[in-house]
mmCIF file of C-alpha atoms in Angstrom:
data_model
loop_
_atom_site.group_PDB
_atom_site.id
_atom_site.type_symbol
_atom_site.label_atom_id
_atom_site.label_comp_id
_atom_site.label_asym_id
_atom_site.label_seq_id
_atom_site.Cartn_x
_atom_site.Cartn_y
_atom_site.Cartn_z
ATOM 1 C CA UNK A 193 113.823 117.207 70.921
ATOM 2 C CA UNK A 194 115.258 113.890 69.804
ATOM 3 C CA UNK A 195 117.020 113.246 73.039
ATOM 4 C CA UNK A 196 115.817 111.391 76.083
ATOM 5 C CA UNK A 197 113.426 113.413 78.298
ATOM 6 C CA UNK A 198 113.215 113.849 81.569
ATOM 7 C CA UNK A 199 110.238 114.215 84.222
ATOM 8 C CA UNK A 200 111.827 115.261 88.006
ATOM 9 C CA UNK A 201 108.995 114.463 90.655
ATOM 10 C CA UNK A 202 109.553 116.023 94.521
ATOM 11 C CA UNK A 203 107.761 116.803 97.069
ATOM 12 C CA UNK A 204 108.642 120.137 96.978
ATOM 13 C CA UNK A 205 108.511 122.497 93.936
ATOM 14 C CA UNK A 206 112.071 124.154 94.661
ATOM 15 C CA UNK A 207 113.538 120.684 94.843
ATOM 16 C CA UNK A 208 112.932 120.148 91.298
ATOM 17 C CA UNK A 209 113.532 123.753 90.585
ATOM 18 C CA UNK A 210 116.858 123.942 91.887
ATOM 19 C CA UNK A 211 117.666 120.610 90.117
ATOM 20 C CA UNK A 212 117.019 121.810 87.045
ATOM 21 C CA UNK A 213 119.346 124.784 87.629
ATOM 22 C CA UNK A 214 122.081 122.735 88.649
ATOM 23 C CA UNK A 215 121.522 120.378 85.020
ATOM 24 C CA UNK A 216 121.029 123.812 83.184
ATOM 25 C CA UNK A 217 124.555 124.635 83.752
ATOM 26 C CA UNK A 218 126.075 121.808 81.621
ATOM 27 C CA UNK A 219 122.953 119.950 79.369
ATOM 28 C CA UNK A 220 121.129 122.141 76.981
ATOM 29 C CA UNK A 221 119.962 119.771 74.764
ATOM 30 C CA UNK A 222 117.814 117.223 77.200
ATOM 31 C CA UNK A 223 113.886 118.454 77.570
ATOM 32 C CA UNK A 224 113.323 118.602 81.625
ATOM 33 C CA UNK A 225 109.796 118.679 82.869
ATOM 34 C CA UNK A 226 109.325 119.091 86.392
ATOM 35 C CA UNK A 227 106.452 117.713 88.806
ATOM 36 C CA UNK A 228 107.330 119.818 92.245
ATOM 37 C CA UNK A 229 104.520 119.859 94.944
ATOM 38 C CA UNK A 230 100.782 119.376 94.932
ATOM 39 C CA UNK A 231 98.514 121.324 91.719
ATOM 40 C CA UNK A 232 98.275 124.417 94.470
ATOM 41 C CA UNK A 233 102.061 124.164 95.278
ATOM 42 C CA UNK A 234 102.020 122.683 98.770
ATOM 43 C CA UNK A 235 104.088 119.689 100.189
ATOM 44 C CA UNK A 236 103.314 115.981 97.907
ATOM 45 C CA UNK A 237 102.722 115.075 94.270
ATOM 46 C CA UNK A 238 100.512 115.405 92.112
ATOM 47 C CA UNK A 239 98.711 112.637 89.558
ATOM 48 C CA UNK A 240 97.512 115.590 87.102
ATOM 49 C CA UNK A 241 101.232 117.262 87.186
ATOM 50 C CA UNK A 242 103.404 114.465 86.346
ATOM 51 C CA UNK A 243 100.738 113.659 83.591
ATOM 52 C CA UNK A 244 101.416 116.710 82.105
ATOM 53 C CA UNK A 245 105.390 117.196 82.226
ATOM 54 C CA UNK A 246 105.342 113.981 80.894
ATOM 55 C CA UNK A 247 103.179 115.002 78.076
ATOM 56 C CA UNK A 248 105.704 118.142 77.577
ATOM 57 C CA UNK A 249 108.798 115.403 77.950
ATOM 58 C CA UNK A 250 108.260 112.899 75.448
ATOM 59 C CA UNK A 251 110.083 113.203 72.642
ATOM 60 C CA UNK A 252 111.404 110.161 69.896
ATOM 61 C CA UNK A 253 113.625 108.521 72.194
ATOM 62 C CA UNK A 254 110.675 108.528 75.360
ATOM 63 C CA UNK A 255 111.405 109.592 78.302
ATOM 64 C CA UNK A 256 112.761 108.794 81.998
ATOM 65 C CA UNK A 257 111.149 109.916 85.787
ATOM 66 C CA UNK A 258 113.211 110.844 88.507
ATOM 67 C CA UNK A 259 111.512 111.057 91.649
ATOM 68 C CA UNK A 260 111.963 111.680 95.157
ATOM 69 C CA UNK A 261 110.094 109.746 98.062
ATOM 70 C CA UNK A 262 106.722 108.232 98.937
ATOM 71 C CA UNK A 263 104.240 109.009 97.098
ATOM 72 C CA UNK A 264 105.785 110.084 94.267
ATOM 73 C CA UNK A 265 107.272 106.552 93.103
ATOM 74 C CA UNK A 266 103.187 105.546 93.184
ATOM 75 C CA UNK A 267 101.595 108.685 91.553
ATOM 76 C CA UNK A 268 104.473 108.094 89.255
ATOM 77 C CA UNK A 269 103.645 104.660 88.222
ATOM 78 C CA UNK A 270 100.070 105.382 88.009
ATOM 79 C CA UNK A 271 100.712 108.493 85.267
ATOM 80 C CA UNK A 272 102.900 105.877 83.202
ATOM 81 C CA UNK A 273 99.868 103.315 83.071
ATOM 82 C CA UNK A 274 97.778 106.355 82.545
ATOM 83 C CA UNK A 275 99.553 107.704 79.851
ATOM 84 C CA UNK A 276 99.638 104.720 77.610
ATOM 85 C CA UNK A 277 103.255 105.159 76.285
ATOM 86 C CA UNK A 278 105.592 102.427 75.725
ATOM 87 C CA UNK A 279 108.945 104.361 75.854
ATOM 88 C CA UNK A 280 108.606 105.305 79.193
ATOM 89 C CA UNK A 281 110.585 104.326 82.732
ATOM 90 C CA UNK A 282 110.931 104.922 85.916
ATOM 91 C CA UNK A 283 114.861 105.521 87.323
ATOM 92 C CA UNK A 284 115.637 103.959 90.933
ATOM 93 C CA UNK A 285 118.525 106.494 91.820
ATOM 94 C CA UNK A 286 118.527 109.772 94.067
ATOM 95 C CA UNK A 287 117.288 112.441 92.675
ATOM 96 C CA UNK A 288 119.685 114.935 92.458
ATOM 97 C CA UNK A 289 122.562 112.547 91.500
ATOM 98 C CA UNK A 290 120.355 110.936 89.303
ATOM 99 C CA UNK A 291 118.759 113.482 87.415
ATOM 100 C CA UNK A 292 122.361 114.789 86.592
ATOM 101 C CA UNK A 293 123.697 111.611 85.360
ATOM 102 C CA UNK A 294 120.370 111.202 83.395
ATOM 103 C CA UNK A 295 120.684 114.321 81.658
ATOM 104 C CA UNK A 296 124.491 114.276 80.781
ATOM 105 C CA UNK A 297 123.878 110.482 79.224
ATOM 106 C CA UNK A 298 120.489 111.841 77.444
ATOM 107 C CA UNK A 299 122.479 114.779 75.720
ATOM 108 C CA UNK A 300 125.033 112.414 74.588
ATOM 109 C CA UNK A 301 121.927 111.199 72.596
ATOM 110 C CA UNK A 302 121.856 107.878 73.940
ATOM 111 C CA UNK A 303 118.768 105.366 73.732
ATOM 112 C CA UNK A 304 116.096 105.482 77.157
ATOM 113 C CA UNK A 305 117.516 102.026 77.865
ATOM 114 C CA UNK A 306 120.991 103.433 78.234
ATOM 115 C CA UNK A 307 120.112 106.153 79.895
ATOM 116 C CA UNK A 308 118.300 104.132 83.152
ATOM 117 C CA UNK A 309 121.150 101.506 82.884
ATOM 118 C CA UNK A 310 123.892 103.969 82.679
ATOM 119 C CA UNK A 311 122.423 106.243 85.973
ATOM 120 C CA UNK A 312 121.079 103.518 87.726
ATOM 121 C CA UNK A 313 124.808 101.613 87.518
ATOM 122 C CA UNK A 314 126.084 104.675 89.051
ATOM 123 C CA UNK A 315 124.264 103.841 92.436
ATOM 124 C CA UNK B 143 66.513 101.365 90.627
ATOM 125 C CA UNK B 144 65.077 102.295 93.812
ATOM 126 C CA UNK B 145 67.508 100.145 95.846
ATOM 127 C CA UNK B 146 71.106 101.534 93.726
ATOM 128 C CA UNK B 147 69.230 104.712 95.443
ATOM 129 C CA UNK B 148 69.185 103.578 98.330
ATOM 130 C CA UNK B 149 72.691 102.673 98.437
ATOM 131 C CA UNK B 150 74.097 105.549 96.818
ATOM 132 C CA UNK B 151 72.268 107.880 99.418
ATOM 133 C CA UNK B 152 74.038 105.866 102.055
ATOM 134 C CA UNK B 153 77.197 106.179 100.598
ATOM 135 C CA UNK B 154 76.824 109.990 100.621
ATOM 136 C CA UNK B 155 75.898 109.811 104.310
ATOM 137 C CA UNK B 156 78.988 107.471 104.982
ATOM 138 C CA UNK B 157 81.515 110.007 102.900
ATOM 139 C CA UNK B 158 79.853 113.173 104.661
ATOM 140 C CA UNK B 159 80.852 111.489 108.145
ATOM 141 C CA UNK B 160 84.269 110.342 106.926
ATOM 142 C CA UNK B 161 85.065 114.000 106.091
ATOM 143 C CA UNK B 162 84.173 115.028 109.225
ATOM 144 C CA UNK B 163 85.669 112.212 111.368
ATOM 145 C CA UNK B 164 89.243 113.090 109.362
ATOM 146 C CA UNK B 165 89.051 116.499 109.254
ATOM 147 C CA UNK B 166 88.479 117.079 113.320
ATOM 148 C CA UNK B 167 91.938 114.796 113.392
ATOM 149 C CA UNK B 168 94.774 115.820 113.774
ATOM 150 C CA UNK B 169 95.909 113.765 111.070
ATOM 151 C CA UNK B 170 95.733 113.728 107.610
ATOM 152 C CA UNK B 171 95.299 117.629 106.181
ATOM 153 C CA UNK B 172 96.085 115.900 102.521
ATOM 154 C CA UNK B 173 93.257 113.081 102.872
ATOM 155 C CA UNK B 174 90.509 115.660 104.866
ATOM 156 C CA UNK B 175 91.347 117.804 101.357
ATOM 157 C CA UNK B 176 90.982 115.146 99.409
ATOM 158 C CA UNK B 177 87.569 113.848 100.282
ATOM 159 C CA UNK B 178 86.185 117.574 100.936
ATOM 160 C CA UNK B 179 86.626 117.871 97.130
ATOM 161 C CA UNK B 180 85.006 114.313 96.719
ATOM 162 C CA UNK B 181 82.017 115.829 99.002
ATOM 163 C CA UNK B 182 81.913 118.723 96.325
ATOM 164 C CA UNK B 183 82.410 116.505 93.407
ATOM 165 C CA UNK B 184 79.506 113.821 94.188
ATOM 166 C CA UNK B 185 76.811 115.646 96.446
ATOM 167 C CA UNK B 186 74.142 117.092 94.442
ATOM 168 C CA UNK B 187 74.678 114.250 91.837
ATOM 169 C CA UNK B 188 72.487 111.697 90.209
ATOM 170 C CA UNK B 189 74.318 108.957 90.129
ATOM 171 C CA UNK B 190 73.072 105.507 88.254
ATOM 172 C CA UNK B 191 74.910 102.926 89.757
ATOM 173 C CA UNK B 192 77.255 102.951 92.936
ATOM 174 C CA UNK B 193 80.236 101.686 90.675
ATOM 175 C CA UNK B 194 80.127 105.297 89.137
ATOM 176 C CA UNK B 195 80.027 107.086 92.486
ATOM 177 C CA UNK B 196 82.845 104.972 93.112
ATOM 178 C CA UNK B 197 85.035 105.930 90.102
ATOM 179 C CA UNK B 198 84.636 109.751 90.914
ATOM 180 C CA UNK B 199 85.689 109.513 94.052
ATOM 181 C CA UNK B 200 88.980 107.405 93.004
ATOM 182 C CA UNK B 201 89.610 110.202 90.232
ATOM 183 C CA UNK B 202 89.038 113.116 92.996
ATOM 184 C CA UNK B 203 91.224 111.267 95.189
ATOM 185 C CA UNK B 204 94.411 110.347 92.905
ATOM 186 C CA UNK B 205 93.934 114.112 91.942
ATOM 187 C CA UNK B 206 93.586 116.102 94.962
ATOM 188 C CA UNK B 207 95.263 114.185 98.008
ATOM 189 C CA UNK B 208 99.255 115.019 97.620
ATOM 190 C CA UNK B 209 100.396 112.236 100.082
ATOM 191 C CA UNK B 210 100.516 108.546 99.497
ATOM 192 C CA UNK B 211 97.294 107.921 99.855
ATOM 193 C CA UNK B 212 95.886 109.461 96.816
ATOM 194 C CA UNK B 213 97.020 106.833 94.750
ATOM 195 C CA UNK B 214 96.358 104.225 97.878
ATOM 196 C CA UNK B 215 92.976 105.172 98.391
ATOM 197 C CA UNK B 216 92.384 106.329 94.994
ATOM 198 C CA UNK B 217 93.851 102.368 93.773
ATOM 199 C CA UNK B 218 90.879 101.451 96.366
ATOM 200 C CA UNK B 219 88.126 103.314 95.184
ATOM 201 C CA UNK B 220 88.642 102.239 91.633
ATOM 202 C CA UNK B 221 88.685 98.393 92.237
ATOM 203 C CA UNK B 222 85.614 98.511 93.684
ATOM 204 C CA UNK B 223 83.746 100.668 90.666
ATOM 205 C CA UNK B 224 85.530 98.060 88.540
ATOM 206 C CA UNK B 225 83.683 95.568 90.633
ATOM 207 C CA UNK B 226 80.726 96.684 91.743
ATOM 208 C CA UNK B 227 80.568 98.077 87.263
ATOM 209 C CA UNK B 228 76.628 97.764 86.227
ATOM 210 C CA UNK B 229 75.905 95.889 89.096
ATOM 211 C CA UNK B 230 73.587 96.405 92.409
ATOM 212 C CA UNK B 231 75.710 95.736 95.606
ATOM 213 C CA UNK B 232 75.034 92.993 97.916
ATOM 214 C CA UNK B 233 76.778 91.521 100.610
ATOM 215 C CA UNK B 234 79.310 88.585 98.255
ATOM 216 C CA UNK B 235 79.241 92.099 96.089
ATOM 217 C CA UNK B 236 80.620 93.799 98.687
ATOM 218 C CA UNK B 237 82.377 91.631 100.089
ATOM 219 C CA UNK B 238 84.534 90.516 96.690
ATOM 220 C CA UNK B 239 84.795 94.734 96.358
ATOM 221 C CA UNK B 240 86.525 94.879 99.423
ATOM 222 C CA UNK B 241 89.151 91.878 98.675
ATOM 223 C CA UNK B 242 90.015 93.560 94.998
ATOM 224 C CA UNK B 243 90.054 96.805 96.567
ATOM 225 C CA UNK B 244 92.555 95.560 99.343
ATOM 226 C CA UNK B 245 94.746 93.419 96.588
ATOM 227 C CA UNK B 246 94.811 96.549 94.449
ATOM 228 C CA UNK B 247 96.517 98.457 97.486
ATOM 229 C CA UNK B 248 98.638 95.934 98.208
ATOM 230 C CA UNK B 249 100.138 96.487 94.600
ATOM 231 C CA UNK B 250 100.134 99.665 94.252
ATOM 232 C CA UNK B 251 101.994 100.020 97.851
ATOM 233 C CA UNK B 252 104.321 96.605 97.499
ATOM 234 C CA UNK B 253 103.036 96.123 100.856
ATOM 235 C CA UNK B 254 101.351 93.054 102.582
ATOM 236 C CA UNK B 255 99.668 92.941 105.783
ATOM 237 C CA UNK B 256 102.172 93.488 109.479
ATOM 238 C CA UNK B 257 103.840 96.689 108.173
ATOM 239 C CA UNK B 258 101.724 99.094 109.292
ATOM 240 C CA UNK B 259 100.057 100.335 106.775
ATOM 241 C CA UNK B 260 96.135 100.590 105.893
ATOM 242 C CA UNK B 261 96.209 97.128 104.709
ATOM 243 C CA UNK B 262 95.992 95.531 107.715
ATOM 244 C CA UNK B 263 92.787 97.118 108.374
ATOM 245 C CA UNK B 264 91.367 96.628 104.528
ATOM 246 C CA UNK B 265 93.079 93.013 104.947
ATOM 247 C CA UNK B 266 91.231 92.460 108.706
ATOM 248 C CA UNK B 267 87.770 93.755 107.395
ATOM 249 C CA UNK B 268 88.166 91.621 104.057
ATOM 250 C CA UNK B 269 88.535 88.551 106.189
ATOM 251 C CA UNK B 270 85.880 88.751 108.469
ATOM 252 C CA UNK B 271 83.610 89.589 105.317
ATOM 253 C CA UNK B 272 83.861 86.196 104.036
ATOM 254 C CA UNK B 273 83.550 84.711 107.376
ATOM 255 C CA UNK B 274 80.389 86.256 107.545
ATOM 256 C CA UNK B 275 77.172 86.153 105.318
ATOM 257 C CA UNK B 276 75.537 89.221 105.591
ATOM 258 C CA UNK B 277 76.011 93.289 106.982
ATOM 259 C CA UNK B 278 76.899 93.621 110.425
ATOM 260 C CA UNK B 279 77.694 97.194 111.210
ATOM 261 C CA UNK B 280 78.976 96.275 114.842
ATOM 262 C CA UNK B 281 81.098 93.577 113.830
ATOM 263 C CA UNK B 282 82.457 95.267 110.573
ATOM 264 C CA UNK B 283 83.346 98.427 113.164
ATOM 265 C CA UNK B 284 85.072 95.858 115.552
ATOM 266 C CA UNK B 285 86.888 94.628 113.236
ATOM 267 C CA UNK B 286 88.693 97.531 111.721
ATOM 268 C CA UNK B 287 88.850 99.078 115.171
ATOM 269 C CA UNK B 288 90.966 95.896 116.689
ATOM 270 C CA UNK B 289 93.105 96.320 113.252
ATOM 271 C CA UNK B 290 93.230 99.492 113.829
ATOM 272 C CA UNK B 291 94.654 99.322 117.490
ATOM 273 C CA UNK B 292 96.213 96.655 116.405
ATOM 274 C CA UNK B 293 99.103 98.890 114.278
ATOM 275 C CA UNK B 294 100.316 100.540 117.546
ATOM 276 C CA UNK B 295 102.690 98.129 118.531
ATOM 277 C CA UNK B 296 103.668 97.077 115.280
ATOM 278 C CA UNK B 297 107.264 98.759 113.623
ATOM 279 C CA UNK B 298 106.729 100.534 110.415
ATOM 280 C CA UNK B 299 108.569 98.724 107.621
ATOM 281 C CA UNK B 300 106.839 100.625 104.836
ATOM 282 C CA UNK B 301 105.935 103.915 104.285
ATOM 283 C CA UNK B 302 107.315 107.525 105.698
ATOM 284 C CA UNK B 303 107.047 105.886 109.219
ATOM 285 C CA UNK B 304 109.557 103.011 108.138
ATOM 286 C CA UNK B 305 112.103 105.937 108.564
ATOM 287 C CA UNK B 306 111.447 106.232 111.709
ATOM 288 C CA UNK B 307 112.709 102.462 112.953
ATOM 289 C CA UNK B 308 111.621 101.676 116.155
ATOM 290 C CA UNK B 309 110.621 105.169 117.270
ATOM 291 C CA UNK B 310 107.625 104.366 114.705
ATOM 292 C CA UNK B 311 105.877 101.559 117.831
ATOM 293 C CA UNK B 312 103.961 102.955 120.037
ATOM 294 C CA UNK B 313 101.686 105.202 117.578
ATOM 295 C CA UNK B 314 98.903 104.136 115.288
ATOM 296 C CA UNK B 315 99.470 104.200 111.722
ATOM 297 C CA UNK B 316 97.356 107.503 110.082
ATOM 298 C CA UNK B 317 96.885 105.359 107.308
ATOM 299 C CA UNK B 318 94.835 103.206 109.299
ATOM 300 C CA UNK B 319 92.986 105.166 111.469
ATOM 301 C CA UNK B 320 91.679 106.642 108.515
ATOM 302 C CA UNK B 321 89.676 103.349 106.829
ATOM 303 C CA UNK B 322 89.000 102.556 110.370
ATOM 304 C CA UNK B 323 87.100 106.239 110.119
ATOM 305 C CA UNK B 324 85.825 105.048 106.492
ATOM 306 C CA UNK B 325 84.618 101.829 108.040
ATOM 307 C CA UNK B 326 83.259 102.940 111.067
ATOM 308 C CA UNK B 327 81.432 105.367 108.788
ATOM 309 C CA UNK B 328 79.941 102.528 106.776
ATOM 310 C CA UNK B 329 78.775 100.662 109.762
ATOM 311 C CA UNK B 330 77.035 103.294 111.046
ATOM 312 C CA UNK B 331 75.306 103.416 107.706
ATOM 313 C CA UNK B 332 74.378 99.842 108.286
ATOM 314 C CA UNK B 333 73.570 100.138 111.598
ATOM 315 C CA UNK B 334 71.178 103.236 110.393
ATOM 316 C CA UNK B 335 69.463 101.102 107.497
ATOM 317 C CA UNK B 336 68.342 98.262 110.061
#
């Protein structure tokens, strides 16, 4: 897709789930990869799952995590300097407000920079 | 060749008895996981050098534990196989390990040393290190055990337990009762090797 991706990181699988649900109903156009739980579905985040929804997110214009608490900011950071992109950030906003915002700017086909700028302005 | 045996043996012995120190807690289900799938990823192994030991058990780490300290720990593990890279460990070896392995946490945690975290138990057994100028299982087990103790009266400023304010004094931080386990592992691997 040529707009903005998205990565949500939780804790919890249904977090992320029901996130994405809540987007769905307004922003087709935005590709949203989710990293919910550990890699057997428990409570935490997981290295190995961000890696790959952030794999399945990038598109031209890069793409932007959204993540909960914890953990997740860390295991975030360390997938980014894993994955060797350069279009890539990290979004300091909540994550169900956040993720929203993110999504509505992305499928307006703005840039990654005015994506994070425009959500994290919001909060 | 015979003496990166040596040490890699030990460090076997030293992860077996972390495993079993943190699983019996009551503590840390995410970290006991974690290094039960580092026992099953190294044991049985011929390893080269202790650096690459080292690496797997960062990867298994940063993979398997789902709390913060997979990447903590993980962040650990891998500064000191970038350190210890090619080389046979001795004491300044070790010693210089433990300090990148403790700045590398700090980063990766934006934390420093009061906040009740692990790193003031990495940060108190770094210290003493370069005070001192060779192994000393009893003093290296002191050491982390006083840090250690040390985090119960201390509020939580970073962390999950930061949430809890003041209601967070009066227990030790999980974070570093477990590399007081690690370290109290190692010293009785010292201790052992004497």
């Amino acid at each position: 897709m040529s707009t903005v991706g998205l990565v949500l990181i939780s804790h919890s699988p249904k977090i992320v789930e029901g996130v994405k649900d809540i987007i769905s109903q307004v922003v087709q156009n935005v590709s949203i990869e989710l990293a919910g739980g550990t890699d057997d579905g428990q409570i935490g985040t997981s290295i190995e799952k961000i890696q790959a929804a952030i794999e399945q997110a990038k598109g031209e214009k890069g793409v932007l995590l959204i993540y909960d608490i914890g953990s997740a900011k860390m295991n975030a950071e360390l997938a980014i300097e894993m994955s060797g992109l350069d279009s890539i950030e990290i979004a300091e906003v909540p994550l169900v407000e956040g993720a929203y915002v993110a999504a509505v700017e992305s499928g307006m086909n703005k840039t990654l920079e005015e994506v994070k700028a425009s959500v994290e302005k919001g909060f | 060749m015979d003496k990166t045996n040596t040490k890699i043996q030990e460090n076997k012995e030293y992860l077996t008895t972390l495993d079993q120190a943190i699983g019996d807690g009551d503590h840390g289900i995410n970290i006991s996981r974690g290094f039960q799938e580092v026992m099953n990823k190294v044991s049985g192994q011929a390893y080269e050098h202790v650096a690459d030991v080292m690496k797997d058990v960062a990867m298994t780490l940063m993979s398997k534990v789902g709390g913060a300290a997979g990447p903590l720990y993980g962040t650990a593990f891998l500064k000191l196989s970038m350190t210890f890279k090619g080389q046979d460990v001795d004491y300044a070896l070790f010693s210089q390990g433990i300090e990148d392995a403790l700045n590398g946490v700090k980063q990766r945690g934006k934390s420093d040393t009061g906040e009740k975290t692990l790193v003031d138990v990495w940060s108190a057994v770094s210290e003493r290190l370069k005070q001192e100028e060779k192994f000393d299982g009893s003093v290296l087990e002191e050491t982390a055990r006083t840090a250690m103790e040390n985090t119960k009266d201390t509020l939580a400023t970073k962390g999950r337990a930061a949430y809890l304010k003041e209601r967070s004094i009066g227990h030790l931080d999980p974070g570093s009762v477990s590399s007081f386990y690690l370290f109290e592992a190692f010293a009785e691997v010292i201790n052992e090797g004497e």
